[in-house]
CSV table of C-alpha atoms in Angstrom, one decimal:
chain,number,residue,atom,x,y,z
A,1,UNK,CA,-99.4,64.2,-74.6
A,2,UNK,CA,-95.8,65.0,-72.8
A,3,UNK,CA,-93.3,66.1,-75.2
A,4,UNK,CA,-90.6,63.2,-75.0
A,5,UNK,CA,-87.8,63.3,-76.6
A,6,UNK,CA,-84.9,60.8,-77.2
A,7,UNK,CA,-81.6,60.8,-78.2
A,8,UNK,CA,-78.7,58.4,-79.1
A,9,UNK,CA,-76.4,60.3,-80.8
A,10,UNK,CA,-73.6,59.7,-78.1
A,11,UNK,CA,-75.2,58.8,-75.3
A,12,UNK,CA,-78.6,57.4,-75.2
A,13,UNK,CA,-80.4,59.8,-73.5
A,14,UNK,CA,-84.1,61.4,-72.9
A,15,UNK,CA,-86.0,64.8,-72.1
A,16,UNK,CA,-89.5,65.4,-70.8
A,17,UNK,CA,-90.8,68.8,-71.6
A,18,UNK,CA,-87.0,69.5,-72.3
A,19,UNK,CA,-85.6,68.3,-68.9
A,20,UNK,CA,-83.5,64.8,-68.9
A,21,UNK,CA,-84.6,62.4,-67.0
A,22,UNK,CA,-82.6,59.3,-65.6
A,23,UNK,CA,-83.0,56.5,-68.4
A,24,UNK,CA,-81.3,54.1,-65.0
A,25,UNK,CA,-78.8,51.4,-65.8
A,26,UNK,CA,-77.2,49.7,-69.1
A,27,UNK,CA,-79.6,47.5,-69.4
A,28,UNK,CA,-82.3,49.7,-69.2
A,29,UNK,CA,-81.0,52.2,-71.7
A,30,UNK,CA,-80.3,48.9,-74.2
A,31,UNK,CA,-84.0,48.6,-74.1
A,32,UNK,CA,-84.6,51.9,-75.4
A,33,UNK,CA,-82.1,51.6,-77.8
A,34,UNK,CA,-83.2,48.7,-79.4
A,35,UNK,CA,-86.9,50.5,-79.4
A,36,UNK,CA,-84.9,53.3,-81.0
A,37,UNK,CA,-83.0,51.0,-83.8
A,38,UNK,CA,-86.1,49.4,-84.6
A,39,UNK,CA,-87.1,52.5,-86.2
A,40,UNK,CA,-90.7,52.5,-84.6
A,41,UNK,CA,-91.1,48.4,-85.4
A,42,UNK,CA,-92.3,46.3,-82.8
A,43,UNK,CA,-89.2,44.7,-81.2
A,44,UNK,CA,-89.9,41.0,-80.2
A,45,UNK,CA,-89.7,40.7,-76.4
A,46,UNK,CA,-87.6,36.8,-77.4
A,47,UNK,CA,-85.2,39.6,-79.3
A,48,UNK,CA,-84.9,42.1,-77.1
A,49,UNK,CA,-84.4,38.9,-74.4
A,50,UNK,CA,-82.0,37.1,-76.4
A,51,UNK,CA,-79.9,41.0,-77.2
A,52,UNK,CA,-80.0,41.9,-73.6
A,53,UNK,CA,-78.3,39.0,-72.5
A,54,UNK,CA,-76.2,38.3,-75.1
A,55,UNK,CA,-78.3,34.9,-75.9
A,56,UNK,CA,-77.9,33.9,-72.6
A,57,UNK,CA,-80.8,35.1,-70.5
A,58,UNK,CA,-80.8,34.5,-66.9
A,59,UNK,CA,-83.6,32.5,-65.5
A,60,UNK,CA,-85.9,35.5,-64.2
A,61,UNK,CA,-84.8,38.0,-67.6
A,62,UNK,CA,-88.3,38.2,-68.4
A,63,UNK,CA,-89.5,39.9,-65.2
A,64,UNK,CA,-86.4,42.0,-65.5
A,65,UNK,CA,-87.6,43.1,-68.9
A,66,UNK,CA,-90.8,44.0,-67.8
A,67,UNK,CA,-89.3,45.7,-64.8
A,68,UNK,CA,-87.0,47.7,-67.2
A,69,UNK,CA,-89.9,48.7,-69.4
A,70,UNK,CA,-92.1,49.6,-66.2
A,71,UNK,CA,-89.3,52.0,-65.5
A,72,UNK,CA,-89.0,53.4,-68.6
A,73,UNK,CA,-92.7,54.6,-69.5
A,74,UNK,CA,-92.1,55.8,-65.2
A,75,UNK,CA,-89.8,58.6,-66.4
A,76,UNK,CA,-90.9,59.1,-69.9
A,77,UNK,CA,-94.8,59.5,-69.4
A,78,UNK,CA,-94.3,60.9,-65.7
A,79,UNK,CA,-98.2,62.3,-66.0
A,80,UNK,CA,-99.6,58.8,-66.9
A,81,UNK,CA,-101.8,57.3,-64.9
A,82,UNK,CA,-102.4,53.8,-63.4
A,83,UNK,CA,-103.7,51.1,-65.9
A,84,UNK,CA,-103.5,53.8,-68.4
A,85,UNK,CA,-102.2,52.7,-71.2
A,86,UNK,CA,-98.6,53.0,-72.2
A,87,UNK,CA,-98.4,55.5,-75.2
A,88,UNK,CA,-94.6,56.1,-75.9
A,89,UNK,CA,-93.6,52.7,-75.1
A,90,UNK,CA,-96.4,50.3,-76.3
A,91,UNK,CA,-97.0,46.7,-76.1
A,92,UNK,CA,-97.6,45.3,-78.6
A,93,UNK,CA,-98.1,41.7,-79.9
A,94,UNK,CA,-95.1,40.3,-79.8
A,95,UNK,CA,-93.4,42.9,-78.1
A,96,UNK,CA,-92.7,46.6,-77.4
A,97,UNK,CA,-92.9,49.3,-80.1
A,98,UNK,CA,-91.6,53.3,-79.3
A,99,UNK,CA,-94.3,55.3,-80.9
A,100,UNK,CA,-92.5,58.9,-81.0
A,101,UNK,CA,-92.8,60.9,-84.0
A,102,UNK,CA,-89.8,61.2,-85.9
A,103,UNK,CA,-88.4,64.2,-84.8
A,104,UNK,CA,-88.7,63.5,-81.4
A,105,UNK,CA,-85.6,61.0,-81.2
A,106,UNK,CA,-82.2,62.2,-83.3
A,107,UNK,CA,-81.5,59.2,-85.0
A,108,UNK,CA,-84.9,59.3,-86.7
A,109,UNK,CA,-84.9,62.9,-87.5
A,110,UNK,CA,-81.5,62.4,-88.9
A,111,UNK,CA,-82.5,59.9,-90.8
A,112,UNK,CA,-85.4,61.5,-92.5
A,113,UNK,CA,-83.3,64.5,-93.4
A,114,UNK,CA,-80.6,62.6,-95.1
A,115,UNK,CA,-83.6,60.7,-97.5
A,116,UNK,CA,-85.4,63.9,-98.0
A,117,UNK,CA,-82.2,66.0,-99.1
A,118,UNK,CA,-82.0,63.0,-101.8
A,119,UNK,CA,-85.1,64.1,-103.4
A,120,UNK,CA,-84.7,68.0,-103.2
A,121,UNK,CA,-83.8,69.6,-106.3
A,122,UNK,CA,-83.4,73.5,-104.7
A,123,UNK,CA,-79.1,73.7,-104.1
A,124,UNK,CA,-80.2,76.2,-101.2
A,125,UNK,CA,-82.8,73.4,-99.8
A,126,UNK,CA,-80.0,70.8,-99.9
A,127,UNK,CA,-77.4,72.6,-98.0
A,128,UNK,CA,-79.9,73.8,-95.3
A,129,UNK,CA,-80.9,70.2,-94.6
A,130,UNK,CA,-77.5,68.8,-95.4
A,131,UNK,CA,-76.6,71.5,-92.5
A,132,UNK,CA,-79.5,70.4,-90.1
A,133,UNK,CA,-78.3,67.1,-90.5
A,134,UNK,CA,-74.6,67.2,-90.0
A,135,UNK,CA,-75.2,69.6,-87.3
A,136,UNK,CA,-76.9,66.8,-85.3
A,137,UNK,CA,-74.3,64.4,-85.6
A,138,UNK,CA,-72.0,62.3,-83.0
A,139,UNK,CA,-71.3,58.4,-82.9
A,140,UNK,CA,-74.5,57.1,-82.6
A,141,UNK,CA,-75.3,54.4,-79.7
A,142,UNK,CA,-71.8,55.4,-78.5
A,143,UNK,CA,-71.9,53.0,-75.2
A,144,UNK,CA,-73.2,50.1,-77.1
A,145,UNK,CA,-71.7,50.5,-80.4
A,146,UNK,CA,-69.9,46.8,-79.4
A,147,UNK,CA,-73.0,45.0,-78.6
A,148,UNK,CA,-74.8,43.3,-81.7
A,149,UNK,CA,-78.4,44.6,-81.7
A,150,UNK,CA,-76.5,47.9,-82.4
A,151,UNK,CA,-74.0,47.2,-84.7
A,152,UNK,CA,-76.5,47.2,-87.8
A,153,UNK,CA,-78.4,50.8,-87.0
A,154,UNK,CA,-74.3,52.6,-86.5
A,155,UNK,CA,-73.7,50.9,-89.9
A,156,UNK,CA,-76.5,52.3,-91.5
A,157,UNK,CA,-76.6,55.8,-90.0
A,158,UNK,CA,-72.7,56.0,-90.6
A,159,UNK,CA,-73.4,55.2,-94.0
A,160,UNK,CA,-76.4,57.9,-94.4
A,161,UNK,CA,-73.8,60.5,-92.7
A,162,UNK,CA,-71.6,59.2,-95.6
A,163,UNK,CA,-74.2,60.6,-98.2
A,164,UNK,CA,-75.1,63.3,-96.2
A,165,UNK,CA,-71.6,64.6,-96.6
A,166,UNK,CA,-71.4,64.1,-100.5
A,167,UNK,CA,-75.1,65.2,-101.0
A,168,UNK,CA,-73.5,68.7,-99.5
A,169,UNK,CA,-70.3,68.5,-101.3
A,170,UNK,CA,-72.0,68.3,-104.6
A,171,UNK,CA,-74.3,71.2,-103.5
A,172,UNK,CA,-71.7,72.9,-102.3
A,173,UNK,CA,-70.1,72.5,-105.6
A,174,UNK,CA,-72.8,73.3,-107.8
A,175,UNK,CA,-73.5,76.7,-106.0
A,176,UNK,CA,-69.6,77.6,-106.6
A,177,UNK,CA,-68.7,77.6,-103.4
A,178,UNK,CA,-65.1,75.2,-104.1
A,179,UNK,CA,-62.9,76.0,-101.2
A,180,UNK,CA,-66.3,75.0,-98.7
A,181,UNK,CA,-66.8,71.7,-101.1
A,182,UNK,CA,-62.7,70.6,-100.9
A,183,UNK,CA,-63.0,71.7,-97.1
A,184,UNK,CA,-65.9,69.2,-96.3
A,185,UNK,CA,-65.1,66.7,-98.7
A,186,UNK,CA,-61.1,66.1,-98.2
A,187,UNK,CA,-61.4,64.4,-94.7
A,188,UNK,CA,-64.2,62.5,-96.2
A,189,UNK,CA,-62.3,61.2,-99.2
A,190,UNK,CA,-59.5,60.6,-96.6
């Protein structure tokens, strides 16, 4: 399989065997964004309709969707053939699902780290993925932050940054290292 890759912390974008490719218009990008927000859950093609549009679909928005789907698995599965099936962006009953693994697309990956720092108990495993984490970050869905089917995913990813930060400020803390704990956490209790 092609190594895909996607990204929408700032800017959605994607990378095929690490080059970008042209995701296309704002529309087009939406739909992988709500792919990506659903957190690799099928997405209803009536939501990702009614989100699109704003709950006002034009009279042809589902041959648009499908257009803008076709273009998608174009530039992210370049190699695939015709009638092949679709393997990063599947149908599937009632909709569309983006099957990446998790470290393929940021938000994901981000998302993992932040849970599994919860559960570490090393100080020295906690910082590095506390570090991995943070290091990743920008305003997520940055274009689209004003558009409802994102609102919900910046929330919740702010918030995980949000314990990302004090998951390395107690770390931070606990290893003696003050002056990098009042450094990180001061802006943050600001």
């Amino acid at each position: 399989m092609t190594d895909v890759r996607v990204a929408c912390f700032g800017t959605i974008s994607a990378f095929v065997e690490d080059r970008p490719v042209d995701l296309g218009g704002r529309l087009q990008r939406s739909v992988l964004g709500m792919l990506v927000a659903a957190q690799g859950k099928v997405v209803p093609v009536d939501r990702l309709l009614d989100d699109l549009w704003q709950g006002e679909p034009p009279p042809r928005a589902l041959a648009s969707l499908q257009v803008y789907v076709s273009r998608l698995r174009a530039v992210l599965e370049p190699d695939r053939r015709p009638r092949e099936p679709a393997a990063v962006i599947r149908s599937q009953a009632p909709g569309y699902v983006l099957d990446l693994p998790v470290d393929a697309v940021d938000v994901w990956a981000f998302s993992h780290d932040v849970r599994r720092a919860r559960e570490l108990t090393s100080t020295e495993a906690v910082l590095a993925t506390t570090r991995t984490a943070l290091g990743t970050w920008a305003e997520p869905f940055e274009a689209f932050a004003d558009q409802e089917w994102a609102r919900p995913e910046v929330v919740r990813l702010t918030a995980l940054r949000a314990e990302a930060v004090e998951l390395r400020g107690a770390a931070l803390l606990a290893d003696g290292r003050l002056a990098e704990a009042v450094d990180l956490l001061g802006p943050h209790v600001d």
